[in-house]
Structures are given as C-alpha cells and as structure tokens.
XYZ file of N, CA, C and O in Angstrom:
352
model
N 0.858 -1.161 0.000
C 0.000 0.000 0.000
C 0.904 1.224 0.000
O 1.709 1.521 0.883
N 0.684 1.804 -0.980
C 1.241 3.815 -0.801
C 1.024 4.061 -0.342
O -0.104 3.654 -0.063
N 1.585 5.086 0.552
C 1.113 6.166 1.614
C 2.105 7.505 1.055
O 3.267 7.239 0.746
N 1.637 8.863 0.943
C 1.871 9.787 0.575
C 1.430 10.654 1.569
O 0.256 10.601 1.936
N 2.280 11.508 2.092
C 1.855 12.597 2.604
C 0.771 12.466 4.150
O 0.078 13.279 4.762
N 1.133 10.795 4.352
C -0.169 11.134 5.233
C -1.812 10.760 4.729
O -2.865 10.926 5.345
N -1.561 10.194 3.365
C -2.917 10.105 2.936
C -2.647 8.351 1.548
O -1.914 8.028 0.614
N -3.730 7.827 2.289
C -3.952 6.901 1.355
C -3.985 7.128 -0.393
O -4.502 8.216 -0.645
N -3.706 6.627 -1.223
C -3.600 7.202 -2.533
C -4.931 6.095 -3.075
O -5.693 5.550 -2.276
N -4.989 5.950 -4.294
C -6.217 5.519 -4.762
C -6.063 4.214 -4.818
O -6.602 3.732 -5.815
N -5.469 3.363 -4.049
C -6.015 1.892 -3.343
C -7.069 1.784 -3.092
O -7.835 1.083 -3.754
N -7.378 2.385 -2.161
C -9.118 2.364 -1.775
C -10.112 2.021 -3.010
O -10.359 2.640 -4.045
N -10.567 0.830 -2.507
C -11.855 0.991 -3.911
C -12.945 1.703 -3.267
O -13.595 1.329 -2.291
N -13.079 2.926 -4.029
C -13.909 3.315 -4.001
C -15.093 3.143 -4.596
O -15.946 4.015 -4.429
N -15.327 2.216 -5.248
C -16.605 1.654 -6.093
C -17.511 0.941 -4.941
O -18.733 0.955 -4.787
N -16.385 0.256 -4.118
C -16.838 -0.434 -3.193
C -17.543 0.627 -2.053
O -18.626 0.192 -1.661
N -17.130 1.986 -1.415
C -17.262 2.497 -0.925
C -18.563 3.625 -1.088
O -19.231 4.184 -0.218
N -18.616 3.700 -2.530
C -19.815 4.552 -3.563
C -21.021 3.522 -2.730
O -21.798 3.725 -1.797
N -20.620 1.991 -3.866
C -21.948 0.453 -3.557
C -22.007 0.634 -2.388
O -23.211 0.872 -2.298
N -21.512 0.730 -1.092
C -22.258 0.286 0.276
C -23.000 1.481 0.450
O -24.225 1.368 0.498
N -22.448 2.692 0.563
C -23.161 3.461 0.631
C -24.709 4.076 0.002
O -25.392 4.883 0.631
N -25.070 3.543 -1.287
C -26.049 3.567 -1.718
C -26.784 2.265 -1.349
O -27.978 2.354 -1.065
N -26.318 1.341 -1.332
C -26.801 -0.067 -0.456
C -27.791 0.176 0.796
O -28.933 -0.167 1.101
N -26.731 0.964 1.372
C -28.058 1.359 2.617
C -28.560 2.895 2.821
O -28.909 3.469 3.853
N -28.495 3.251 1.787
C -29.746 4.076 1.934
C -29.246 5.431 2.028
O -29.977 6.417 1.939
N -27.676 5.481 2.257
C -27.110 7.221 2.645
C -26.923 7.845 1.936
O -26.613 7.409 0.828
N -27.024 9.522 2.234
C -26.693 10.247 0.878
C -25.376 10.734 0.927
O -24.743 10.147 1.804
N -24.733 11.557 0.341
C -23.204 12.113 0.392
C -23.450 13.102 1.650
O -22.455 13.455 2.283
N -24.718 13.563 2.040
C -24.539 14.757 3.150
C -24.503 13.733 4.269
O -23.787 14.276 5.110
N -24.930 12.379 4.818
C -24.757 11.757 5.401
C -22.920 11.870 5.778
O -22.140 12.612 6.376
N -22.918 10.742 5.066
C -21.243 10.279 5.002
C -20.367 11.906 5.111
O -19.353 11.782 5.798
N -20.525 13.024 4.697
C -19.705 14.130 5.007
C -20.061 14.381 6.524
O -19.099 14.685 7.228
N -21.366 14.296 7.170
C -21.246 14.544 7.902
C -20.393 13.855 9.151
O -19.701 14.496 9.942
N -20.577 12.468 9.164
C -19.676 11.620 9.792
C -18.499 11.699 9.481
O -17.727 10.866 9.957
N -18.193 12.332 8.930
C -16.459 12.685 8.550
C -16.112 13.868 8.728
O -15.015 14.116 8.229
N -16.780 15.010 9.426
C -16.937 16.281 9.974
C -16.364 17.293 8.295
O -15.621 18.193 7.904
N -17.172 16.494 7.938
C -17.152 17.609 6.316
C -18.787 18.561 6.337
O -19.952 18.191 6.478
N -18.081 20.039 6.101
C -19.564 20.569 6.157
C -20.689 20.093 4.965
O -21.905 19.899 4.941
N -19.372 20.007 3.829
C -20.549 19.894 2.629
C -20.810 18.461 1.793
O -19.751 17.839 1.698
N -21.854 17.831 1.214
C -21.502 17.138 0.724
C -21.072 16.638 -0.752
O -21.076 15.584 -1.389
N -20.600 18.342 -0.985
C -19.545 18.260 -2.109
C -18.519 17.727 -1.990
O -18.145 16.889 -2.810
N -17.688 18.132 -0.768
C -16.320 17.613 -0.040
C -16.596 16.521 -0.136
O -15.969 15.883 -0.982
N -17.615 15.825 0.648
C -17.297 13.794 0.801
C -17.012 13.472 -0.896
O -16.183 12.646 -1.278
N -17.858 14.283 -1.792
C -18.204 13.594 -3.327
C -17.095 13.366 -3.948
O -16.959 12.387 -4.682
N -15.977 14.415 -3.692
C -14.576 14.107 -4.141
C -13.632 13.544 -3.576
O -12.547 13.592 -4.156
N -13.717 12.863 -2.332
C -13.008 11.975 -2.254
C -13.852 10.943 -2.454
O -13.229 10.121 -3.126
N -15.098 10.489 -2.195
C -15.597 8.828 -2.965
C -15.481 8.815 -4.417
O -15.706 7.790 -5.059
N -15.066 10.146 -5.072
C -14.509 10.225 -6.746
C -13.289 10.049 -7.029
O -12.892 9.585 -8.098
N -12.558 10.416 -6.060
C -10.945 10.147 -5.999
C -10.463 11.120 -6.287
O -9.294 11.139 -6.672
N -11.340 12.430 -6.175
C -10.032 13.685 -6.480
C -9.224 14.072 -5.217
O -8.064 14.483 -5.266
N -9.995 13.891 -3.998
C -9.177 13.194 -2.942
C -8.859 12.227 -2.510
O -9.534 11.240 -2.803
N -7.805 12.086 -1.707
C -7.255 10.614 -1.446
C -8.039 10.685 0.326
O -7.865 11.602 1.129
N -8.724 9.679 0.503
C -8.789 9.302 2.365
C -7.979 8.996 2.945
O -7.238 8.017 2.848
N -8.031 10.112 3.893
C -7.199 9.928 5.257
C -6.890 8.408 5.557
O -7.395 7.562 4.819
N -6.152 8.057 6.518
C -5.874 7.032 7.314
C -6.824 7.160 8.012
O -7.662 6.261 8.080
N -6.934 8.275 8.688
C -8.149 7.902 9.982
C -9.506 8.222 9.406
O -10.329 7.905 10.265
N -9.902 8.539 8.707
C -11.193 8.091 7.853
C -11.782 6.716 7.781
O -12.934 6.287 7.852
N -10.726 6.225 7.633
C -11.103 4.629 7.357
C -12.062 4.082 8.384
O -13.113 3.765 7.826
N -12.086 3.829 9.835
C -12.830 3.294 10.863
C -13.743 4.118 11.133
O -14.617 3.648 11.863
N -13.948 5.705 10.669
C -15.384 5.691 10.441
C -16.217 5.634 9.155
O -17.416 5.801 8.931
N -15.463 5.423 8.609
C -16.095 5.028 7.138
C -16.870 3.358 7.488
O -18.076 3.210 7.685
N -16.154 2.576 7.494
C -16.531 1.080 7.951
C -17.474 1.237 8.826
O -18.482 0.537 8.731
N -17.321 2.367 10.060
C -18.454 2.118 10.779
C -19.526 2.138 10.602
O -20.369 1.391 11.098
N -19.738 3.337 9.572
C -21.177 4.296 9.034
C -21.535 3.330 7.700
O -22.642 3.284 7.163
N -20.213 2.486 7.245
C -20.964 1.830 5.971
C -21.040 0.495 6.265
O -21.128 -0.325 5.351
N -21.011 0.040 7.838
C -20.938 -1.627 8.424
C -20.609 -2.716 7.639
O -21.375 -3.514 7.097
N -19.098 -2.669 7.622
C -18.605 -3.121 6.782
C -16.791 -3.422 7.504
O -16.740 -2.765 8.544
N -15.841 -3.934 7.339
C -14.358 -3.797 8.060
C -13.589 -3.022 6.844
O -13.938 -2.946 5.666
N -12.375 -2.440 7.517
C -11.756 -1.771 6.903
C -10.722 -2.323 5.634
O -10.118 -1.850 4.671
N -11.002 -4.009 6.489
C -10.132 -4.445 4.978
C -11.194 -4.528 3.575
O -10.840 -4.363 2.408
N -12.369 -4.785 3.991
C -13.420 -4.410 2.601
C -12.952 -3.377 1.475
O -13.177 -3.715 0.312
N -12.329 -2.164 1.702
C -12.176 -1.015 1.156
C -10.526 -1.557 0.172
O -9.813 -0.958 -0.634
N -10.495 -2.482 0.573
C -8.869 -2.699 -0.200
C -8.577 -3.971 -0.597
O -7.464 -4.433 -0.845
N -10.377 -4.884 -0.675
C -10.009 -6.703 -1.398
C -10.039 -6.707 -2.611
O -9.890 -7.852 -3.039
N -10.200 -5.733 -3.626
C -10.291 -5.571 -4.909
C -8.354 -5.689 -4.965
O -7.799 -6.694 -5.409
N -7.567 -4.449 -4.421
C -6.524 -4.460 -4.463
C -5.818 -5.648 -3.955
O -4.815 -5.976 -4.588
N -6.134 -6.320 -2.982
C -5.743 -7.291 -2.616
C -5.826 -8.743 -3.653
O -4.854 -9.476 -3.832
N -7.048 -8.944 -4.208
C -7.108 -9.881 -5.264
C -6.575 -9.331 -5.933
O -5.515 -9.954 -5.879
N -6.414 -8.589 -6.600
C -5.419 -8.472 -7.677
C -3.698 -8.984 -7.740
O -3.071 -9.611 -8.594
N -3.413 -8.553 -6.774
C -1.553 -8.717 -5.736
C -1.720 -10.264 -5.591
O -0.738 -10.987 -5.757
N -2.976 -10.800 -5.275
C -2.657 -12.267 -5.167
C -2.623 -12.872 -6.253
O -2.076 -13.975 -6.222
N -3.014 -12.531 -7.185
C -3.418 -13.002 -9.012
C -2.178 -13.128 -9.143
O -1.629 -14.230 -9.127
N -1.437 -11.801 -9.321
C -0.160 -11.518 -9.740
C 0.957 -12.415 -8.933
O 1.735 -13.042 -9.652
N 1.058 -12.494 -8.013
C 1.926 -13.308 -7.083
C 2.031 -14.706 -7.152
O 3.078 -15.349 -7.072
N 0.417 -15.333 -7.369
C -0.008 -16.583 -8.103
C 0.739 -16.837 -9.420
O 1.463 -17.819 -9.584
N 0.533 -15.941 -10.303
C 1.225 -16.251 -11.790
C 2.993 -16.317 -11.586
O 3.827 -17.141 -11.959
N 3.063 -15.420 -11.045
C 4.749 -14.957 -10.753
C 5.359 -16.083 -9.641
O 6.466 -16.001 -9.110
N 4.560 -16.938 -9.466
C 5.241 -17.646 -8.050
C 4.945 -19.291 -8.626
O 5.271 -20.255 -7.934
C-alpha cells in the first residue's frame, strides 16, 4: 500500500465504498457529515478520488458503511494475489 503525505492514494476501492453506501440508503450529506465535512460536495470528491482518504477516515467510514476496513482494499488485494499466483 502507498502512503503519501499522510494520505492513502487511490487503493481504496472506491466503487466499493460509492456500492455500500447507496446499499443502505445514505446520501453524500450523510457520510460528510460523519467525517466532519460541512458539505456534501467535499465527501463527493473523495468517494470520486479527487481526494485521497485519510488514514483515519477509514474506521469511520466502515463504521457508518458496516462493513471492516479491509473491505475497502479486497479488490486491491485480489489483484496482488493473481499476480503473485502467476509470478510464483
């Protein structure tokens, strides 16, 4: 996993993070608010990826989308195992 600056880079699936969230029912002013974002323009660009999520985002993200924090990174993870599989 990258880490830059303090901030996760676009590992995160966010597709996964978009799907739960419409799954149960929340809107982007939801999820900003649990992330002490006033607007829910702010949350929209990072579940778009023009921002990257915090580290500490993560455990309330999982919380509000009931879900674990490794959810947000098995896309990336199957992939690394594909590759490791072929290569090994």
């Amino acid at each position: 996993m990258s880490i830059k600056t303090g901030k996760l880079s676009n590992e995160v699936n966010l597709g996964f993070v978009k799907q739960r969230r419409l799954e149960l029912g929340l809107s982007l002013q939801d999820m900003a608010g649990v992330l002490g974002f006033k607007n829910a323009s702010t949350y929209m660009k990072y579940e778009e990826g023009s921002y990257a999520f915090k580290a500490n985002h993560l455990p309330v993200l999982a919380n509000k989308l009931e879900c674990r924090i490794e959810n947000f990174f098995e896309k990336r993870f199957a992939k690394i195992a594909k590759i490791n599989k072929e290569v090994g």
